[in-house]
mmCIF file with all atom_site columns, C-alpha atoms in Angstrom:
data_model
loop_
_atom_site.group_PDB
_atom_site.id
_atom_site.type_symbol
_atom_site.label_atom_id
_atom_site.label_alt_id
_atom_site.label_comp_id
_atom_site.label_asym_id
_atom_site.label_entity_id
_atom_site.label_seq_id
_atom_site.pdbx_PDB_ins_code
_atom_site.Cartn_x
_atom_site.Cartn_y
_atom_site.Cartn_z
_atom_site.occupancy
_atom_site.B_iso_or_equiv
_atom_site.pdbx_formal_charge
_atom_site.auth_seq_id
_atom_site.auth_comp_id
_atom_site.auth_asym_id
_atom_site.auth_atom_id
_atom_site.pdbx_PDB_model_num
ATOM 1   C CA . UNK A 1 1   ? 129.478 142.446 131.558 1.00 84.00 ? 1   UNK A CA 1
ATOM 2   C CA . UNK A 1 2   ? 132.815 140.641 131.187 1.00 83.00 ? 2   UNK A CA 1
ATOM 3   C CA . UNK A 1 3   ? 134.592 143.844 130.144 1.00 85.00 ? 3   UNK A CA 1
ATOM 4   C CA . UNK A 1 4   ? 133.181 145.643 133.190 1.00 90.00 ? 4   UNK A CA 1
ATOM 5   C CA . UNK A 1 5   ? 134.360 142.909 135.526 1.00 90.00 ? 5   UNK A CA 1
ATOM 6   C CA . UNK A 1 6   ? 137.854 142.927 134.005 1.00 89.00 ? 6   UNK A CA 1
ATOM 7   C CA . UNK A 1 7   ? 138.015 146.735 134.124 1.00 92.00 ? 7   UNK A CA 1
ATOM 8   C CA . UNK A 1 8   ? 136.956 146.831 137.797 1.00 92.00 ? 8   UNK A CA 1
ATOM 9   C CA . UNK A 1 9   ? 139.419 144.043 138.649 1.00 91.00 ? 9   UNK A CA 1
ATOM 10  C CA . UNK A 1 10  ? 142.211 146.104 137.088 1.00 91.00 ? 10  UNK A CA 1
ATOM 11  C CA . UNK A 1 11  ? 141.197 149.204 139.040 1.00 93.00 ? 11  UNK A CA 1
ATOM 12  C CA . UNK A 1 12  ? 141.178 147.217 142.274 1.00 91.00 ? 12  UNK A CA 1
ATOM 13  C CA . UNK A 1 13  ? 144.734 146.081 141.496 1.00 88.00 ? 13  UNK A CA 1
ATOM 14  C CA . UNK A 1 14  ? 145.830 149.663 140.830 1.00 90.00 ? 14  UNK A CA 1
ATOM 15  C CA . UNK A 1 15  ? 144.355 151.176 143.983 1.00 90.00 ? 15  UNK A CA 1
ATOM 16  C CA . UNK A 1 16  ? 144.867 148.337 146.466 1.00 86.00 ? 16  UNK A CA 1
ATOM 17  C CA . UNK A 1 17  ? 147.462 148.596 149.212 1.00 80.00 ? 17  UNK A CA 1
ATOM 18  C CA . UNK A 1 18  ? 149.855 145.779 150.002 1.00 75.00 ? 18  UNK A CA 1
ATOM 19  C CA . UNK A 1 19  ? 149.187 143.972 153.252 1.00 73.00 ? 19  UNK A CA 1
ATOM 20  C CA . UNK A 1 20  ? 152.060 143.861 155.737 1.00 71.00 ? 20  UNK A CA 1
ATOM 21  C CA . UNK A 1 21  ? 154.083 140.686 155.506 1.00 68.00 ? 21  UNK A CA 1
ATOM 22  C CA . UNK A 1 22  ? 153.682 138.283 158.407 1.00 70.00 ? 22  UNK A CA 1
ATOM 23  C CA . UNK A 1 23  ? 156.633 135.986 158.999 1.00 67.00 ? 23  UNK A CA 1
ATOM 24  C CA . UNK A 1 24  ? 155.606 132.354 159.148 1.00 66.00 ? 24  UNK A CA 1
ATOM 25  C CA . UNK A 1 25  ? 157.767 129.443 160.158 1.00 69.00 ? 25  UNK A CA 1
ATOM 26  C CA . UNK A 1 26  ? 158.291 126.932 157.332 1.00 66.00 ? 26  UNK A CA 1
ATOM 27  C CA . UNK A 1 27  ? 157.646 123.317 158.143 1.00 67.00 ? 27  UNK A CA 1
ATOM 28  C CA . UNK A 1 28  ? 156.545 120.164 156.396 1.00 65.00 ? 28  UNK A CA 1
ATOM 29  C CA . UNK A 1 29  ? 152.950 120.890 157.393 1.00 70.00 ? 29  UNK A CA 1
ATOM 30  C CA . UNK A 1 30  ? 152.957 124.340 155.757 1.00 76.00 ? 30  UNK A CA 1
ATOM 31  C CA . UNK A 1 31  ? 154.472 122.866 152.571 1.00 76.00 ? 31  UNK A CA 1
ATOM 32  C CA . UNK A 1 32  ? 151.709 120.259 152.459 1.00 83.00 ? 32  UNK A CA 1
ATOM 33  C CA . UNK A 1 33  ? 149.105 122.951 153.164 1.00 84.00 ? 33  UNK A CA 1
ATOM 34  C CA . UNK A 1 34  ? 150.463 125.069 150.308 1.00 80.00 ? 34  UNK A CA 1
ATOM 35  C CA . UNK A 1 35  ? 150.446 122.091 147.962 1.00 79.00 ? 35  UNK A CA 1
ATOM 36  C CA . UNK A 1 36  ? 146.880 121.070 148.811 1.00 86.00 ? 36  UNK A CA 1
ATOM 37  C CA . UNK A 1 37  ? 145.575 124.639 148.605 1.00 84.00 ? 37  UNK A CA 1
ATOM 38  C CA . UNK A 1 38  ? 147.257 125.075 145.209 1.00 78.00 ? 38  UNK A CA 1
ATOM 39  C CA . UNK A 1 39  ? 145.628 121.898 143.897 1.00 78.00 ? 39  UNK A CA 1
ATOM 40  C CA . UNK A 1 40  ? 142.215 122.886 145.263 1.00 83.00 ? 40  UNK A CA 1
ATOM 41  C CA . UNK A 1 41  ? 142.409 126.449 143.949 1.00 79.00 ? 41  UNK A CA 1
ATOM 42  C CA . UNK A 1 42  ? 143.476 125.268 140.514 1.00 73.00 ? 42  UNK A CA 1
ATOM 43  C CA . UNK A 1 43  ? 140.860 122.541 140.341 1.00 74.00 ? 43  UNK A CA 1
ATOM 44  C CA . UNK A 1 44  ? 137.994 124.750 141.464 1.00 77.00 ? 44  UNK A CA 1
ATOM 45  C CA . UNK A 1 45  ? 138.843 127.825 139.392 1.00 74.00 ? 45  UNK A CA 1
ATOM 46  C CA . UNK A 1 46  ? 135.622 128.402 137.429 1.00 75.00 ? 46  UNK A CA 1
ATOM 47  C CA . UNK A 1 47  ? 137.273 130.551 134.772 1.00 74.00 ? 47  UNK A CA 1
ATOM 48  C CA . UNK A 1 48  ? 139.885 127.894 134.024 1.00 71.00 ? 48  UNK A CA 1
ATOM 49  C CA . UNK A 1 49  ? 137.273 125.128 134.010 1.00 71.00 ? 49  UNK A CA 1
ATOM 50  C CA . UNK A 1 50  ? 135.002 127.115 131.684 1.00 74.00 ? 50  UNK A CA 1
ATOM 51  C CA . UNK A 1 51  ? 137.857 127.885 129.306 1.00 72.00 ? 51  UNK A CA 1
ATOM 52  C CA . UNK A 1 52  ? 138.784 124.182 129.175 1.00 71.00 ? 52  UNK A CA 1
ATOM 53  C CA . UNK A 1 53  ? 135.153 123.299 128.422 1.00 71.00 ? 53  UNK A CA 1
ATOM 54  C CA . UNK A 1 54  ? 135.081 125.825 125.600 1.00 71.00 ? 54  UNK A CA 1
ATOM 55  C CA . UNK A 1 55  ? 138.372 124.600 124.142 1.00 70.00 ? 55  UNK A CA 1
ATOM 56  C CA . UNK A 1 56  ? 137.378 120.951 124.411 1.00 69.00 ? 56  UNK A CA 1
ATOM 57  C CA . UNK A 1 57  ? 133.979 121.597 122.834 1.00 68.00 ? 57  UNK A CA 1
ATOM 58  C CA . UNK A 1 58  ? 135.374 123.572 119.922 1.00 68.00 ? 58  UNK A CA 1
ATOM 59  C CA . UNK A 1 59  ? 138.647 121.836 119.099 1.00 68.00 ? 59  UNK A CA 1
ATOM 60  C CA . UNK A 1 60  ? 137.177 118.635 117.696 1.00 62.00 ? 60  UNK A CA 1
ATOM 61  C CA . UNK A 1 61  ? 134.869 120.478 115.339 1.00 64.00 ? 61  UNK A CA 1
ATOM 62  C CA . UNK A 1 62  ? 137.608 122.812 114.102 1.00 63.00 ? 62  UNK A CA 1
ATOM 63  C CA . UNK A 1 63  ? 140.103 120.035 113.504 1.00 62.00 ? 63  UNK A CA 1
ATOM 64  C CA . UNK A 1 64  ? 137.538 117.725 111.924 1.00 60.00 ? 64  UNK A CA 1
ATOM 65  C CA . UNK A 1 65  ? 138.143 114.995 114.470 1.00 58.00 ? 65  UNK A CA 1
ATOM 66  C CA . UNK A 1 66  ? 135.625 112.316 115.198 1.00 59.00 ? 66  UNK A CA 1
ATOM 67  C CA . UNK A 1 67  ? 134.631 112.074 118.828 1.00 58.00 ? 67  UNK A CA 1
ATOM 68  C CA . UNK A 1 68  ? 136.703 109.002 119.597 1.00 64.00 ? 68  UNK A CA 1
ATOM 69  C CA . UNK A 1 69  ? 137.953 108.066 123.040 1.00 66.00 ? 69  UNK A CA 1
ATOM 70  C CA . UNK A 1 70  ? 141.576 108.137 121.910 1.00 71.00 ? 70  UNK A CA 1
ATOM 71  C CA . UNK A 1 71  ? 141.376 111.760 120.780 1.00 69.00 ? 71  UNK A CA 1
ATOM 72  C CA . UNK A 1 72  ? 139.680 112.829 124.007 1.00 69.00 ? 72  UNK A CA 1
ATOM 73  C CA . UNK A 1 73  ? 142.211 110.943 126.115 1.00 75.00 ? 73  UNK A CA 1
ATOM 74  C CA . UNK A 1 74  ? 145.137 112.460 124.231 1.00 75.00 ? 74  UNK A CA 1
ATOM 75  C CA . UNK A 1 75  ? 143.663 115.952 124.545 1.00 74.00 ? 75  UNK A CA 1
ATOM 76  C CA . UNK A 1 76  ? 143.012 115.673 128.275 1.00 74.00 ? 76  UNK A CA 1
ATOM 77  C CA . UNK A 1 77  ? 146.405 114.034 128.836 1.00 80.00 ? 77  UNK A CA 1
ATOM 78  C CA . UNK A 1 78  ? 148.103 116.849 126.929 1.00 81.00 ? 78  UNK A CA 1
ATOM 79  C CA . UNK A 1 79  ? 146.343 119.462 129.030 1.00 78.00 ? 79  UNK A CA 1
ATOM 80  C CA . UNK A 1 80  ? 147.283 117.691 132.274 1.00 79.00 ? 80  UNK A CA 1
ATOM 81  C CA . UNK A 1 81  ? 150.933 117.269 131.270 1.00 85.00 ? 81  UNK A CA 1
ATOM 82  C CA . UNK A 1 82  ? 151.134 120.845 129.992 1.00 84.00 ? 82  UNK A CA 1
ATOM 83  C CA . UNK A 1 83  ? 149.572 122.208 133.186 1.00 81.00 ? 83  UNK A CA 1
ATOM 84  C CA . UNK A 1 84  ? 151.959 120.211 135.351 1.00 82.00 ? 84  UNK A CA 1
ATOM 85  C CA . UNK A 1 85  ? 154.967 121.424 133.376 1.00 89.00 ? 85  UNK A CA 1
ATOM 86  C CA . UNK A 1 86  ? 153.719 125.009 133.631 1.00 87.00 ? 86  UNK A CA 1
ATOM 87  C CA . UNK A 1 87  ? 153.369 124.786 137.426 1.00 82.00 ? 87  UNK A CA 1
ATOM 88  C CA . UNK A 1 88  ? 156.782 123.145 137.766 1.00 87.00 ? 88  UNK A CA 1
ATOM 89  C CA . UNK A 1 89  ? 158.341 125.958 135.708 1.00 91.00 ? 89  UNK A CA 1
ATOM 90  C CA . UNK A 1 90  ? 156.555 128.641 137.753 1.00 86.00 ? 90  UNK A CA 1
ATOM 91  C CA . UNK A 1 91  ? 157.570 126.989 141.027 1.00 84.00 ? 91  UNK A CA 1
ATOM 92  C CA . UNK A 1 92  ? 161.190 126.772 139.910 1.00 89.00 ? 92  UNK A CA 1
ATOM 93  C CA . UNK A 1 93  ? 161.181 130.390 138.775 1.00 89.00 ? 93  UNK A CA 1
ATOM 94  C CA . UNK A 1 94  ? 159.593 131.505 142.048 1.00 85.00 ? 94  UNK A CA 1
ATOM 95  C CA . UNK A 1 95  ? 162.131 129.587 144.084 1.00 85.00 ? 95  UNK A CA 1
ATOM 96  C CA . UNK A 1 96  ? 165.180 130.820 142.178 1.00 89.00 ? 96  UNK A CA 1
ATOM 97  C CA . UNK A 1 97  ? 164.160 134.439 141.574 1.00 86.00 ? 97  UNK A CA 1
ATOM 98  C CA . UNK A 1 98  ? 161.612 135.059 144.327 1.00 79.00 ? 98  UNK A CA 1
ATOM 99  C CA . UNK A 1 99  ? 164.128 135.946 147.028 1.00 79.00 ? 99  UNK A CA 1
ATOM 100 C CA . UNK A 1 100 ? 165.528 138.742 144.826 1.00 83.00 ? 100 UNK A CA 1
ATOM 101 C CA . UNK A 1 101 ? 162.206 140.581 144.621 1.00 80.00 ? 101 UNK A CA 1
ATOM 102 C CA . UNK A 1 102 ? 161.699 142.914 147.569 1.00 80.00 ? 102 UNK A CA 1
ATOM 103 C CA . UNK A 1 103 ? 158.294 143.517 149.084 1.00 75.00 ? 103 UNK A CA 1
ATOM 104 C CA . UNK A 1 104 ? 158.347 147.141 147.854 1.00 77.00 ? 104 UNK A CA 1
ATOM 105 C CA . UNK A 1 105 ? 158.508 145.866 144.271 1.00 83.00 ? 105 UNK A CA 1
ATOM 106 C CA . UNK A 1 106 ? 155.225 143.982 144.615 1.00 82.00 ? 106 UNK A CA 1
ATOM 107 C CA . UNK A 1 107 ? 153.296 147.246 144.900 1.00 85.00 ? 107 UNK A CA 1
ATOM 108 C CA . UNK A 1 108 ? 154.789 148.443 141.606 1.00 88.00 ? 108 UNK A CA 1
ATOM 109 C CA . UNK A 1 109 ? 154.131 145.071 139.949 1.00 87.00 ? 109 UNK A CA 1
ATOM 110 C CA . UNK A 1 110 ? 150.505 145.069 141.153 1.00 88.00 ? 110 UNK A CA 1
ATOM 111 C CA . UNK A 1 111 ? 149.926 148.580 139.836 1.00 91.00 ? 111 UNK A CA 1
ATOM 112 C CA . UNK A 1 112 ? 151.483 147.792 136.429 1.00 93.00 ? 112 UNK A CA 1
ATOM 113 C CA . UNK A 1 113 ? 149.437 144.642 135.960 1.00 92.00 ? 113 UNK A CA 1
ATOM 114 C CA . UNK A 1 114 ? 146.337 146.408 137.291 1.00 93.00 ? 114 UNK A CA 1
ATOM 115 C CA . UNK A 1 115 ? 146.762 149.079 134.622 1.00 95.00 ? 115 UNK A CA 1
ATOM 116 C CA . UNK A 1 116 ? 147.217 146.429 131.915 1.00 95.00 ? 116 UNK A CA 1
ATOM 117 C CA . UNK A 1 117 ? 144.121 144.527 133.070 1.00 92.00 ? 117 UNK A CA 1
ATOM 118 C CA . UNK A 1 118 ? 142.065 147.743 133.291 1.00 94.00 ? 118 UNK A CA 1
ATOM 119 C CA . UNK A 1 119 ? 143.142 148.695 129.749 1.00 95.00 ? 119 UNK A CA 1
ATOM 120 C CA . UNK A 1 120 ? 142.097 145.283 128.450 1.00 92.00 ? 120 UNK A CA 1
ATOM 121 C CA . UNK A 1 121 ? 138.714 145.682 130.158 1.00 91.00 ? 121 UNK A CA 1
ATOM 122 C CA . UNK A 1 122 ? 138.338 149.200 128.754 1.00 93.00 ? 122 UNK A CA 1
ATOM 123 C CA . UNK A 1 123 ? 139.157 147.918 125.256 1.00 93.00 ? 123 UNK A CA 1
ATOM 124 C CA . UNK A 1 124 ? 136.503 145.223 125.645 1.00 90.00 ? 124 UNK A CA 1
ATOM 125 C CA . UNK A 1 125 ? 133.942 147.800 126.783 1.00 91.00 ? 125 UNK A CA 1
ATOM 126 C CA . UNK A 1 126 ? 134.769 150.186 123.931 1.00 92.00 ? 126 UNK A CA 1
ATOM 127 C CA . UNK A 1 127 ? 134.621 147.319 121.441 1.00 89.00 ? 127 UNK A CA 1
ATOM 128 C CA . UNK A 1 128 ? 131.213 146.247 122.776 1.00 86.00 ? 128 UNK A CA 1
ATOM 129 C CA . UNK A 1 129 ? 129.769 149.745 122.437 1.00 86.00 ? 129 UNK A CA 1
ATOM 130 C CA . UNK A 1 130 ? 131.165 150.328 118.954 1.00 85.00 ? 130 UNK A CA 1
ATOM 131 C CA . UNK A 1 131 ? 129.406 147.290 117.488 1.00 73.00 ? 131 UNK A CA 1
#
């Protein structure tokens, strides 16, 4: 089922058309709106939450760690700090390089990543049927 979903997601990326860009006036309110929506989208992403649950559940057993509060606190703190650093790096990259990318390039980027995602989904489907 997961391979099918990934394959279909890739195909949607390949065949989707880019929406026309609507100019919006920047203000402090829109910056706050963007910040809050980014926090809410990140915090409510079920795939990210599920992957964190899986990692947290399996890492202690694999490393032979006892379930102490200090280990859990360090692990969660590391994930929070790492996630914050990742978003800061992406924001900086988007701010410094984003103005150089033209809107026509986004269609090419979407198609390339759609093909990559569809190939990953196809590989998962083929692997599931070969077992």
